[in-house]
Amino acid sequence: MYRLRRFLKDYRKQAVLAPIFKLLEALMNLLVPLVVGAIINSGIRAADRGFIVRMFIVLFALAILGMLFSFVAQWYAASASVGFTTRMRQALFDHIQKLSFTEIDALHPDTLITRMTSDANQVQNGLNLALRLLLRSPFIVFGSMILAFTIDVKSALVFAVAIPLLSVVVFAIMLASIPLFTKSQRALDHLTALTRENLSGARVIRAFCKEKQEVDEFDRRNRALTRLNETVGRLSALMNPLTYVIINIATIALLRTGALQVSLGALRQGDVVALYNYMAQIIIELIKMASLIITINKSLACADRIADVFAIQPGMTYPAAGTAPETIAETAPAPAVCFDHVSFTYAGAGDAALSDISFTAEKGSTIGIIGGTGCGKSTLVSLIARFYDATEGCVRVNGRDVRSCPEGFLTDRIGFVPQKAVLFRGTVRDNLRWGSEAADDAALWEALSAAQARDVIENKPGKLDFAIEQNGRNLSGGQKQRLTIARALVKKPEILIMDDSASALDYSTDLALRRAVRAMEGSMTIFIVSQRASSIRDADQILVLDDGRLAGKGTHEELLKSCSVYQEIYYSQYPDERPENTAAGKEQA
C-alpha cells in the first residue's frame, strides 16, 4: 500500500478527517461507562431522580454526537477510498497502455483484468475500513484500559495483561495470512484465464466435444482455489475463539477482582459496572478488528499486486516531441523502409524469431512477404511500426531510425491491419473513425469501397449507423476483415501493412481489394503478408522467410528461378505450373 500512497495525495484532507471524526465518536463511546457508573453510584444509590434524568440527557447527547461524528467519518472515508481507487485504476490503465508488447506478453491480459477489477475493489474496501476502524479500535481498546486505571488500579491490571496477549494473537494471524491471500489472488488469476479461454473458445470446445474435459479442469482449479480460501479462512477463524478465550478469562478475573474490591469498600458497584462495560467494549472492538485485519490483509496483498504492475517500466523509450519531421514523406530521398541486418528475439524465447534481415522498400512500392507458418512474417512487420524493438540491427523509416521517432509518430502514419480482425462495440462509423476522427461520411464510404465492404454495409440496417456487437459477433469473418482494412484506409496512411488480413476473403475479392488499394491516391507503400502466392505475386518485391531468415527477395519471376523455398510454396499451390508437369502436358499434346 505504501507504494500506492501517491494516489491519496489529493484526498489527504479526507484521509485525515475520517479517522479524526471516528476517534471523536470513539471518545463519546468511552464516556458512556463513566456516565452509567455515575448514575449507579450517585443517582440510583442516593435515589436522586434529578441526577438520573440529567445523566440520561448526557447519554442521549453522547449518542447524538457519536452518530453525527460517525456519519461525517463515513462520508470522508468513502470519498477518500473511492477517489483513491478511481485515480489508481485510471493510472493503472494508462500505465498498461504505455507498456510495450513485450511487457504485455509477459503479464498476460487475465492477470491485468483481475488486478484492475477484483484487486482494485479489495484495495478500496480495505482503505475504507482502515480509515474508519484502524485507529478507532485500538483507541477504544487502549482508552478503555487507561480509563480503567482511573477507576481502580488493581482491576485495571487485568486490562494491562489481556491487551498485549490479544495484540500478539492478532498480529501473528495477520503475518501468517498475508502470503496466503497473495496465493489466493494468483489462483484467481489462473481461474480467470481458464474461464476466458472457455468463453472465447466455446465453439471450438463444442466442435471437438471437449465440454466434459473443460468442466473437469474448471472444477479442479476451482476446488484448488476453494481449498486455498478455506485454509486462509480457517487461519482467520482462529482469531475470534482465541480472542474470546482471552477476553472471557480477563472478564472473569475482572469480576473477581472487582467483587473483592467492593467487599473491602475500596470500589463502588457503579465502578465495577463501568469496568465491565469497558471490557465489553473491548470485546466488540476486537470482533471488528478481526474482520478488519482479514480485509486489510486481502487489500495489502492486492495492493502489492497492483504496485508490481506499476513497478514494470516500459521497455521502449521515446525522444521528445518535435524532434521528428512533420511527415515521413519529408525525407523523400530515403527508402520508405530499410532493414539493416535486423535480428529479433522474443523475451524468454530461446531462439531468434528473425535473424540478420536486410532489405529496402521504396516509396509507393508493394512488398509481399511469404513463408511457412511461424517463420517470422508477423514479427517482421511489427518491427516497422515499432511494436517491438529489434535486438540487433536497425529499422529505418524514410531514413530515420524508428527508435528516434517520438511516441505515436509512427503509428499515426502507419496503417496496420492485424491477422485477427478486431472490431469494437459501437456503430460502423465509430469503428471506422478509429482511423481518423475527422473523417466525414464520404471518406468512410471511399475506404469501404476500396476494402470491398461497401455492399456489405449498404445492405445493413442503418448502414454506417449499423450497431456492431462486441468483437463483431454479428458479422462474418470476411466482413470483419474487410472492415478492419477499411478502418486502416480511412487513416490514409503513408505505409499500409496488411498482416495476412485477407485470409477469409475469396480469391476474386482479394484481387479486387489489392487493385483498389494500389489505385488509391498518394504514394502509399504497401506491405502484404500472406500465405497465398496469388496475393503477393504481383508485388514489386517479395521477401521469402524461412525459419526467421531471409531465404530470398525479388520479383515473382526472379524467385521462381533462384529461390527453392519460394518454388516449393508456389508450386504446392499451383502444381499444374511445375516445369515437369508443364513439359509432360506439352508431350501429351
Coordinates of C-alpha atoms in Angstrom, one line a residue:
M1 CA 0.0 0.0 0.0
Y2 CA 2.9 2.4 0.7
R3 CA 3.9 2.2 -3.0
L4 CA 0.4 3.4 -4.0
R5 CA 0.3 6.3 -1.5
R6 CA 0.6 8.9 -4.2
F7 CA -2.9 8.3 -5.3
L8 CA -4.1 9.6 -1.9
K9 CA -2.4 12.9 -2.4
D10 CA -5.5 14.8 -3.4
Y11 CA -7.5 13.2 -0.6
R12 CA -5.2 14.0 2.3
K13 CA -7.9 16.1 4.0
Q14 CA -10.5 13.4 3.8
A15 CA -7.9 10.8 4.8
V16 CA -7.1 12.8 8.0
L17 CA -10.6 14.0 8.9
A18 CA -12.1 10.5 8.6
P19 CA -10.1 8.9 11.4
I20 CA -10.3 12.1 13.5
F21 CA -14.1 12.1 13.4
K22 CA -14.1 8.4 14.1
L23 CA -11.9 9.0 17.1
L24 CA -14.4 11.6 18.3
E25 CA -17.1 9.1 18.0
A26 CA -15.0 6.6 20.0
L27 CA -14.5 9.2 22.7
M28 CA -18.2 9.5 23.0
N29 CA -18.4 5.7 23.5
L30 CA -15.6 5.8 26.1
L31 CA -17.5 8.4 28.2
V32 CA -20.7 6.2 28.3
P33 CA -19.5 3.7 31.0
L34 CA -18.4 6.6 33.2
V35 CA -21.9 8.2 33.0
V36 CA -23.5 4.8 33.6
G37 CA -21.3 4.3 36.7
A38 CA -22.2 7.8 38.0
I39 CA -25.9 7.0 37.6
I40 CA -25.5 3.9 39.7
N41 CA -23.2 5.4 42.3
S42 CA -24.8 8.8 42.7
G43 CA -28.3 8.5 41.2
I44 CA -29.7 5.1 42.0
R45 CA -27.9 4.6 45.3
A46 CA -29.0 8.1 46.6
A47 CA -32.4 7.9 44.8
D48 CA -31.6 11.2 43.2
R49 CA -34.1 11.3 40.3
G50 CA -33.0 14.7 39.1
F51 CA -29.4 13.5 38.8
I52 CA -30.6 10.4 36.9
V53 CA -32.6 12.5 34.4
R54 CA -29.6 14.8 33.8
M55 CA -27.3 11.8 33.2
F56 CA -29.8 10.3 30.7
I57 CA -29.8 13.6 28.8
V58 CA -26.0 13.4 28.8
L59 CA -26.2 9.9 27.4
F60 CA -28.6 11.0 24.8
A61 CA -26.3 13.9 23.8
L62 CA -23.4 11.5 23.6
A63 CA -25.4 9.2 21.3
I64 CA -26.4 12.0 19.0
L65 CA -22.9 13.4 18.8
G66 CA -21.4 9.9 18.2
M67 CA -23.9 9.3 15.4
L68 CA -23.1 12.7 13.7
F69 CA -19.3 12.1 14.1
S70 CA -19.8 8.6 12.6
F71 CA -21.7 9.9 9.6
V72 CA -19.1 12.5 8.8
A73 CA -16.3 10.0 9.2
Q74 CA -18.1 7.6 6.9
W75 CA -18.5 10.4 4.3
Y76 CA -14.8 11.3 4.3
A77 CA -13.7 7.7 4.3
A78 CA -15.9 6.8 1.4
S79 CA -14.8 9.9 -0.5
A80 CA -11.1 9.2 0.0
S81 CA -11.3 5.4 -0.7
V82 CA -13.4 5.8 -3.9
G83 CA -11.3 8.7 -5.1
F84 CA -8.1 6.9 -4.4
T85 CA -9.3 3.8 -6.3
T86 CA -10.6 5.8 -9.2
R87 CA -7.3 7.5 -9.7
M88 CA -5.3 4.3 -9.1
R89 CA -7.4 2.3 -11.6
Q90 CA -7.1 5.1 -14.2
A91 CA -3.3 5.4 -13.7
L92 CA -3.0 1.6 -13.9
F93 CA -4.9 1.6 -17.2
D94 CA -2.8 4.4 -18.5
H95 CA 0.4 2.7 -17.4
I96 CA -0.6 -0.6 -19.2
Q97 CA -1.2 1.4 -22.4
K98 CA 2.4 2.7 -22.2
L99 CA 3.9 -0.8 -21.9
S100 CA 5.4 -2.3 -25.0
F101 CA 4.1 -5.6 -26.4
T102 CA 7.0 -7.4 -24.7
E103 CA 5.8 -6.4 -21.2
I104 CA 2.1 -7.1 -22.0
D105 CA 3.1 -10.5 -23.4
A106 CA 4.8 -11.3 -20.1
L107 CA 2.0 -10.1 -17.9
H108 CA -1.0 -11.7 -19.7
P109 CA -4.4 -10.0 -20.1
D110 CA -6.1 -12.2 -17.5
T111 CA -4.0 -11.1 -14.5
L112 CA -4.2 -7.5 -15.7
I113 CA -8.0 -7.7 -15.7
T114 CA -8.0 -9.2 -12.3
R115 CA -5.8 -6.5 -10.9
M116 CA -7.9 -3.7 -12.4
T117 CA -11.2 -5.1 -11.1
S118 CA -11.0 -7.6 -8.2
D119 CA -7.8 -6.3 -6.7
A120 CA -8.7 -2.7 -7.0
N121 CA -12.1 -3.3 -5.3
Q122 CA -10.3 -5.1 -2.4
V123 CA -8.0 -2.2 -2.0
Q124 CA -10.9 0.2 -1.9
N125 CA -12.7 -1.8 0.8
G126 CA -9.6 -2.2 2.8
L127 CA -8.8 1.6 2.7
N128 CA -12.4 2.5 3.6
L129 CA -12.3 0.2 6.7
A130 CA -8.8 1.3 7.6
L131 CA -9.7 5.0 7.6
R132 CA -12.7 4.3 9.9
L133 CA -11.6 1.5 12.2
L134 CA -7.8 1.1 12.1
L135 CA -7.3 3.9 14.7
R136 CA -10.8 3.7 16.3
S137 CA -10.5 0.1 17.5
P138 CA -7.0 0.4 19.2
F139 CA -8.1 3.8 20.5
I140 CA -11.1 2.3 22.3
V141 CA -9.0 -0.7 23.5
F142 CA -6.2 1.3 25.0
G143 CA -8.6 4.1 26.0
S144 CA -10.7 1.6 28.0
M145 CA -7.5 0.4 29.7
I146 CA -6.4 4.0 30.6
L147 CA -9.9 4.9 31.9
A148 CA -9.9 1.6 33.9
F149 CA -6.8 2.7 35.6
T150 CA -8.5 6.0 36.6
I151 CA -11.3 3.9 38.3
D152 CA -9.2 1.2 40.0
V153 CA -5.6 0.3 39.5
K154 CA -5.8 -3.3 40.7
S155 CA -8.8 -4.1 38.5
A156 CA -7.1 -2.3 35.5
L157 CA -4.1 -4.6 35.7
V158 CA -6.4 -7.2 34.1
F159 CA -6.6 -5.0 31.1
A160 CA -2.8 -4.5 31.1
V161 CA -2.3 -8.2 30.8
A162 CA -5.1 -9.1 28.4
I163 CA -4.4 -6.4 25.7
P164 CA -0.8 -7.4 24.9
L165 CA -1.9 -11.1 24.7
L166 CA -4.6 -10.0 22.3
S167 CA -2.2 -8.0 20.2
V168 CA 0.2 -11.0 19.9
V169 CA -2.7 -13.2 18.6
V170 CA -3.9 -10.6 16.1
F171 CA -0.6 -9.8 14.6
A172 CA 0.6 -13.4 14.4
I173 CA -2.5 -14.4 12.5
M174 CA -2.1 -11.3 10.3
L175 CA 1.5 -12.1 9.4
A176 CA 0.6 -15.7 8.6
S177 CA -2.4 -14.9 6.4
I178 CA -0.9 -12.2 4.1
P179 CA 1.1 -14.6 1.9
L180 CA -1.9 -16.9 1.7
F181 CA -4.1 -14.1 0.4
T182 CA -1.5 -13.4 -2.3
K183 CA -1.5 -17.0 -3.4
S184 CA -5.3 -16.9 -3.4
Q185 CA -5.3 -14.0 -5.8
R186 CA -2.8 -15.8 -8.1
A187 CA -5.1 -18.8 -8.1
L188 CA -8.0 -16.5 -9.1
D189 CA -5.8 -15.2 -12.0
H190 CA -5.5 -18.8 -13.3
L191 CA -9.2 -19.5 -12.9
T192 CA -10.0 -16.2 -14.7
A193 CA -7.6 -17.2 -17.6
L194 CA -9.3 -20.6 -17.9
T195 CA -12.8 -19.0 -17.9
R196 CA -11.7 -16.5 -20.5
E197 CA -10.4 -19.3 -22.8
N198 CA -13.5 -21.3 -22.4
L199 CA -15.8 -18.4 -23.2
S200 CA -13.8 -17.2 -26.2
G201 CA -13.3 -20.7 -27.5
A202 CA -16.7 -22.1 -26.8
R203 CA -17.3 -23.1 -30.4
V204 CA -14.0 -24.9 -30.7
I205 CA -14.7 -26.8 -27.4
R206 CA -18.1 -27.9 -28.6
A207 CA -16.8 -28.8 -32.1
F208 CA -14.3 -31.2 -30.5
C209 CA -16.7 -32.4 -27.8
K210 CA -14.4 -31.3 -25.0
E211 CA -17.1 -29.9 -22.8
K212 CA -16.6 -32.5 -20.1
Q213 CA -12.8 -32.2 -20.0
E214 CA -13.0 -28.4 -19.7
V215 CA -15.7 -28.6 -17.0
D216 CA -13.4 -31.1 -15.1
E217 CA -10.4 -28.8 -15.5
F218 CA -12.5 -25.8 -14.2
D219 CA -13.7 -27.9 -11.3
R220 CA -10.1 -28.9 -10.4
R221 CA -8.9 -25.3 -10.4
N222 CA -12.0 -24.1 -8.7
R223 CA -11.5 -26.7 -5.9
A224 CA -7.9 -25.7 -5.6
L225 CA -8.9 -22.1 -5.1
T226 CA -11.6 -23.1 -2.7
R227 CA -9.1 -25.2 -0.6
L228 CA -6.7 -22.3 -0.5
N229 CA -9.5 -19.9 0.6
E230 CA -10.6 -22.4 3.2
T231 CA -7.1 -22.6 4.5
V232 CA -7.0 -18.8 4.8
G233 CA -10.5 -18.9 6.3
R234 CA -9.5 -21.4 9.0
L235 CA -6.5 -19.4 9.9
S236 CA -8.5 -16.2 10.1
A237 CA -11.3 -18.0 12.0
L238 CA -8.8 -18.7 14.8
M239 CA -8.9 -15.0 15.7
N240 CA -12.4 -15.0 17.2
P241 CA -12.1 -18.0 19.5
L242 CA -8.6 -17.1 20.7
T243 CA -9.5 -13.5 21.4
Y244 CA -12.8 -14.6 23.1
V245 CA -10.9 -17.0 25.3
I246 CA -8.5 -14.3 26.4
I247 CA -11.4 -11.8 26.9
N248 CA -13.6 -14.2 28.8
I249 CA -10.8 -15.1 31.2
A250 CA -10.0 -11.4 31.6
T251 CA -13.7 -10.7 32.3
I252 CA -13.8 -13.5 35.0
A253 CA -10.6 -12.1 36.6
L254 CA -12.1 -8.5 36.4
L255 CA -15.3 -9.5 38.1
R256 CA -13.5 -11.5 40.8
T257 CA -11.1 -8.6 41.5
G258 CA -14.0 -6.0 41.4
A259 CA -16.1 -8.1 43.8
L260 CA -13.2 -8.3 46.3
Q261 CA -12.6 -4.6 46.0
V262 CA -16.3 -3.9 46.6
S263 CA -16.3 -6.2 49.6
L264 CA -13.3 -4.3 51.0
G265 CA -15.1 -1.0 50.4
A266 CA -12.3 0.2 48.0
L267 CA -14.6 0.2 45.0
R268 CA -18.2 1.1 44.4
Q269 CA -20.7 -1.1 42.5
G270 CA -21.1 1.5 39.7
D271 CA -17.3 1.4 39.1
V272 CA -17.5 -2.4 38.7
V273 CA -20.2 -1.9 36.1
A274 CA -18.1 0.7 34.3
L275 CA -15.1 -1.6 34.2
Y276 CA -17.3 -4.4 32.9
N277 CA -18.6 -2.1 30.2
Y278 CA -15.1 -1.2 29.2
M279 CA -14.3 -4.9 28.9
A280 CA -17.5 -5.4 26.8
Q281 CA -16.4 -2.5 24.5
I282 CA -13.0 -4.2 24.1
I283 CA -14.8 -7.4 23.0
I284 CA -16.9 -5.6 20.4
E285 CA -13.9 -3.8 19.1
L286 CA -11.9 -7.0 18.8
I287 CA -14.7 -8.6 16.8
K288 CA -14.5 -5.6 14.5
M289 CA -10.7 -5.7 14.5
A290 CA -10.7 -9.4 13.5
S291 CA -12.9 -8.6 10.4
L292 CA -10.8 -5.5 9.7
I293 CA -7.5 -7.5 9.9
I294 CA -8.8 -10.0 7.4
T295 CA -10.0 -7.3 5.0
I296 CA -6.8 -5.3 5.4
N297 CA -4.7 -8.4 4.7
K298 CA -6.5 -9.0 1.5
S299 CA -6.2 -5.4 0.5
L300 CA -2.5 -5.3 1.3
A301 CA -1.9 -8.4 -0.8
C302 CA -3.9 -6.9 -3.7
A303 CA -2.2 -3.5 -3.4
D304 CA 1.2 -5.3 -3.7
R305 CA 0.0 -7.0 -6.9
I306 CA -1.1 -3.7 -8.4
A307 CA 2.1 -2.0 -7.3
D308 CA 4.1 -4.7 -9.0
V309 CA 2.4 -3.7 -12.3
F310 CA 3.4 -0.1 -11.7
A311 CA 6.9 -1.2 -11.0
I312 CA 7.3 -2.6 -14.5
Q313 CA 8.8 0.2 -16.6
P314 CA 8.1 0.4 -20.3
G315 CA 10.9 -1.2 -22.3
M316 CA 10.8 1.4 -25.0
T317 CA 12.0 5.0 -24.7
Y318 CA 11.0 7.9 -27.0
P319 CA 12.7 11.2 -27.7
A320 CA 10.8 14.4 -27.0
A321 CA 8.1 15.5 -29.4
G322 CA 9.1 17.9 -32.2
T323 CA 12.4 16.1 -32.9
A324 CA 11.0 14.3 -35.9
P325 CA 9.9 15.7 -39.3
E326 CA 6.2 16.6 -39.7
T327 CA 5.6 13.8 -42.1
I328 CA 7.6 10.7 -43.1
A329 CA 7.5 11.9 -46.7
E330 CA 9.7 14.9 -45.9
T331 CA 12.7 12.7 -46.1
A332 CA 11.9 11.8 -49.7
P333 CA 15.4 10.6 -50.9
A334 CA 15.5 7.7 -48.5
P335 CA 13.6 4.4 -48.9
A336 CA 10.3 4.1 -47.3
V337 CA 11.5 1.2 -45.1
C338 CA 15.0 -0.2 -44.6
F339 CA 16.0 -3.2 -42.5
D340 CA 19.8 -3.2 -41.8
H341 CA 20.9 -6.6 -40.5
V342 CA 17.9 -6.8 -38.2
S343 CA 17.6 -9.7 -35.7
F344 CA 14.9 -10.1 -33.0
T345 CA 14.3 -12.5 -30.1
Y346 CA 11.1 -12.5 -28.0
A347 CA 11.6 -12.1 -24.3
G348 CA 12.0 -15.6 -22.7
A349 CA 12.4 -17.3 -26.1
G350 CA 15.4 -19.4 -26.7
D351 CA 15.8 -18.9 -30.4
A352 CA 15.6 -15.8 -32.5
A353 CA 12.4 -15.1 -34.4
L354 CA 14.3 -13.1 -37.0
S355 CA 18.0 -13.4 -37.9
D356 CA 20.0 -10.9 -40.0
I357 CA 17.2 -9.5 -42.1
S358 CA 18.2 -6.8 -44.7
F359 CA 16.1 -5.2 -47.4
T360 CA 14.8 -1.9 -48.6
A361 CA 11.3 -0.8 -49.7
E362 CA 11.0 2.2 -52.0
K363 CA 8.1 4.7 -51.6
G364 CA 5.0 3.7 -53.4
S365 CA 6.1 0.1 -53.8
T366 CA 4.3 -3.0 -52.8
I367 CA 6.2 -5.6 -50.8
G368 CA 5.0 -9.1 -50.4
I369 CA 6.1 -11.3 -47.5
I370 CA 5.6 -15.0 -47.7
G371 CA 6.9 -18.1 -45.8
G372 CA 5.8 -21.1 -43.8
T373 CA 3.9 -20.9 -40.5
G374 CA 6.0 -19.4 -37.7
C375 CA 8.8 -18.2 -39.9
G376 CA 8.6 -14.6 -38.6
K377 CA 6.4 -12.8 -41.1
S378 CA 4.2 -11.0 -38.5
T379 CA 7.2 -10.3 -36.4
L380 CA 8.9 -8.5 -39.3
V381 CA 6.1 -6.1 -40.0
S382 CA 5.6 -5.5 -36.2
L383 CA 9.1 -4.0 -36.1
I384 CA 8.2 -1.5 -38.8
A385 CA 5.5 0.1 -36.6
R386 CA 7.9 -0.4 -33.6
F387 CA 5.5 -2.7 -31.7
Y388 CA 8.8 -4.3 -30.7
D389 CA 12.4 -3.1 -30.8
A390 CA 15.0 -5.0 -32.8
T391 CA 17.5 -6.8 -30.6
E392 CA 20.2 -6.3 -33.2
G393 CA 20.5 -4.1 -36.3
C394 CA 18.4 -1.1 -37.3
V395 CA 14.9 -0.5 -38.7
R396 CA 14.6 2.8 -40.6
V397 CA 11.5 4.5 -41.9
N398 CA 12.4 7.1 -44.6
G399 CA 16.0 7.1 -43.4
R400 CA 15.1 7.7 -39.8
D401 CA 15.8 5.1 -37.1
V402 CA 12.4 4.1 -35.7
R403 CA 13.9 4.4 -32.1
S404 CA 14.5 8.1 -32.7
C405 CA 10.8 8.9 -33.5
P406 CA 8.6 10.5 -30.8
E407 CA 5.8 8.4 -29.3
G408 CA 2.9 8.0 -31.6
F409 CA 4.7 9.3 -34.6
L410 CA 4.9 6.0 -36.5
T411 CA 1.5 4.7 -35.5
D412 CA -0.1 7.9 -36.7
R413 CA 1.3 7.4 -40.2
I414 CA 1.2 3.7 -40.5
G415 CA -2.0 1.8 -41.2
F416 CA -1.8 -1.7 -39.6
V417 CA -4.3 -4.4 -40.3
P418 CA -3.6 -7.3 -37.9
Q419 CA -4.0 -11.0 -38.5
K420 CA -7.0 -11.3 -36.2
A421 CA -9.8 -8.9 -37.2
V422 CA -10.8 -6.9 -34.1
L423 CA -13.8 -4.7 -34.0
F424 CA -15.3 -2.9 -31.0
R425 CA -18.8 -2.4 -29.8
G426 CA -20.4 0.6 -31.5
T427 CA -21.6 1.6 -34.9
V428 CA -19.7 1.1 -38.2
R429 CA -19.0 4.8 -38.2
D430 CA -17.5 4.7 -34.7
N431 CA -15.2 1.8 -35.7
L432 CA -14.0 3.3 -39.0
R433 CA -13.2 6.6 -37.3
W434 CA -10.6 4.9 -35.2
G435 CA -8.5 5.6 -38.4
S436 CA -9.3 9.3 -38.4
E437 CA -11.7 11.0 -36.0
A438 CA -12.1 13.9 -38.5
A439 CA -13.2 11.7 -41.4
D440 CA -16.6 12.5 -42.9
D441 CA -19.0 10.0 -44.4
A442 CA -17.7 10.5 -47.9
A443 CA -14.2 9.4 -46.7
L444 CA -15.7 6.4 -44.8
W445 CA -17.6 5.2 -47.9
E446 CA -14.4 5.7 -50.0
A447 CA -12.5 3.5 -47.6
L448 CA -15.3 0.9 -47.6
S449 CA -15.3 0.8 -51.4
A450 CA -11.6 0.2 -51.5
A451 CA -11.9 -2.5 -48.9
Q452 CA -14.6 -4.2 -50.9
A453 CA -17.0 -3.7 -48.0
R454 CA -19.4 -1.1 -49.4
D455 CA -22.0 -3.6 -50.5
V456 CA -21.9 -5.2 -47.0
I457 CA -22.6 -2.0 -45.2
E458 CA -25.2 -0.8 -47.7
N459 CA -27.2 -3.9 -47.0
K460 CA -27.1 -3.5 -43.2
P461 CA -30.0 -1.6 -41.4
G462 CA -28.8 1.9 -40.6
K463 CA -25.7 1.5 -42.9
L464 CA -22.9 3.5 -41.2
D465 CA -25.1 3.5 -38.1
F466 CA -25.4 -0.3 -38.0
A467 CA -24.5 -1.4 -34.5
I468 CA -21.6 -3.8 -34.2
E469 CA -21.6 -6.2 -31.2
Q470 CA -18.6 -6.9 -29.1
N471 CA -15.7 -8.4 -31.2
G472 CA -18.0 -8.1 -34.2
R473 CA -20.1 -11.2 -33.3
N474 CA -22.8 -10.2 -35.7
L475 CA -20.5 -10.2 -38.7
S476 CA -18.9 -13.0 -40.7
G477 CA -15.1 -13.4 -40.7
G478 CA -14.7 -12.0 -44.2
Q479 CA -16.9 -9.0 -43.3
K480 CA -14.8 -8.3 -40.2
Q481 CA -11.6 -8.5 -42.2
R482 CA -12.8 -6.0 -44.8
L483 CA -14.0 -3.5 -42.1
T484 CA -10.6 -3.7 -40.4
I485 CA -8.9 -3.0 -43.7
A486 CA -11.3 -0.1 -44.3
R487 CA -10.5 1.3 -40.8
A488 CA -6.8 1.4 -41.8
L489 CA -7.5 3.0 -45.1
V490 CA -9.6 5.8 -43.5
K491 CA -6.3 7.0 -42.0
K492 CA -4.8 7.4 -45.5
P493 CA -1.5 6.1 -44.2
E494 CA 1.9 6.6 -45.8
I495 CA 2.7 3.0 -45.1
L496 CA 0.0 0.3 -45.1
I497 CA 0.7 -3.1 -43.5
M498 CA -1.8 -5.9 -44.1
D499 CA -0.7 -8.9 -42.0
D500 CA -2.5 -11.9 -43.6
S501 CA -5.6 -9.8 -43.3
A502 CA -7.4 -11.2 -46.4
S503 CA -7.3 -14.9 -45.4
A504 CA -11.1 -15.1 -45.1
L505 CA -11.6 -13.5 -48.5
D506 CA -12.2 -15.4 -51.7
Y507 CA -9.6 -15.0 -54.5
S508 CA -11.7 -12.6 -56.6
T509 CA -12.4 -10.3 -53.6
D510 CA -8.8 -10.4 -52.6
L511 CA -7.7 -9.4 -56.1
A512 CA -10.2 -6.6 -56.3
L513 CA -9.1 -5.4 -52.9
R514 CA -5.4 -5.3 -53.9
R515 CA -6.2 -3.4 -57.1
A516 CA -8.4 -0.9 -55.3
V517 CA -5.7 -0.2 -52.6
R518 CA -3.0 0.3 -55.2
A519 CA -5.2 2.7 -57.1
M520 CA -5.8 4.9 -54.1
E521 CA -4.3 8.4 -54.3
G522 CA -0.8 9.1 -52.9
S523 CA 2.4 7.1 -52.9
M524 CA 1.4 4.6 -50.3
T525 CA 3.9 1.9 -49.5
I526 CA 2.1 -1.4 -49.1
F527 CA 3.3 -4.5 -47.2
I528 CA 1.2 -7.6 -47.8
V529 CA 1.8 -10.6 -45.5
S530 CA 0.1 -13.7 -46.9
Q531 CA 0.2 -17.5 -47.2
R532 CA -1.2 -17.2 -50.7
A533 CA 1.2 -16.8 -53.5
S534 CA -1.5 -15.2 -55.6
S535 CA -1.8 -12.3 -53.1
I536 CA 1.8 -11.3 -53.5
R537 CA 2.9 -12.5 -56.9
D538 CA 2.4 -9.0 -58.5
A539 CA 4.3 -7.2 -55.7
D540 CA 7.3 -5.1 -56.7
Q541 CA 9.4 -7.1 -54.3
I542 CA 8.7 -10.3 -52.5
L543 CA 10.5 -11.3 -49.3
V544 CA 10.7 -15.1 -48.6
L545 CA 11.2 -16.1 -45.0
D546 CA 12.3 -19.4 -43.8
D547 CA 12.8 -20.1 -40.0
G548 CA 13.4 -16.4 -39.3
R549 CA 15.9 -15.9 -42.1
L550 CA 15.6 -14.2 -45.5
A551 CA 15.6 -17.1 -47.9
G552 CA 15.2 -14.8 -51.0
K553 CA 14.0 -11.5 -52.2
G554 CA 13.0 -10.3 -55.7
T555 CA 10.1 -10.4 -58.1
H556 CA 7.9 -13.4 -58.7
E557 CA 9.8 -14.4 -61.8
E558 CA 13.2 -13.9 -60.2
L559 CA 12.3 -16.0 -57.2
L560 CA 10.9 -18.8 -59.3
K561 CA 14.3 -19.1 -60.9
S562 CA 16.5 -18.6 -57.8
C563 CA 14.7 -19.4 -54.5
S564 CA 13.9 -23.0 -53.7
V565 CA 11.7 -22.1 -50.7
Y566 CA 9.5 -19.9 -52.9
Q567 CA 9.4 -22.5 -55.6
E568 CA 8.2 -25.1 -53.0
I569 CA 5.5 -22.7 -51.7
Y570 CA 4.3 -21.6 -55.1
Y571 CA 4.2 -25.0 -56.8
S572 CA 2.4 -26.5 -53.8
Q573 CA -0.4 -24.1 -54.5
Y574 CA -0.1 -24.3 -58.3
P575 CA 1.1 -27.9 -59.0
D576 CA 0.0 -27.6 -62.7
E577 CA 2.6 -25.0 -63.3
R578 CA 5.6 -27.2 -62.2
P579 CA 8.1 -27.4 -65.1
E580 CA 7.9 -31.2 -65.2
N581 CA 4.1 -31.1 -65.3
T582 CA 4.1 -28.4 -68.0
A583 CA 6.6 -30.4 -70.1
A584 CA 4.6 -33.6 -69.7
G585 CA 1.5 -31.7 -70.8
K586 CA 3.2 -30.5 -73.9
E587 CA 4.4 -34.0 -74.8
Q588 CA 0.9 -35.4 -74.5
A589 CA -0.4 -32.6 -76.7

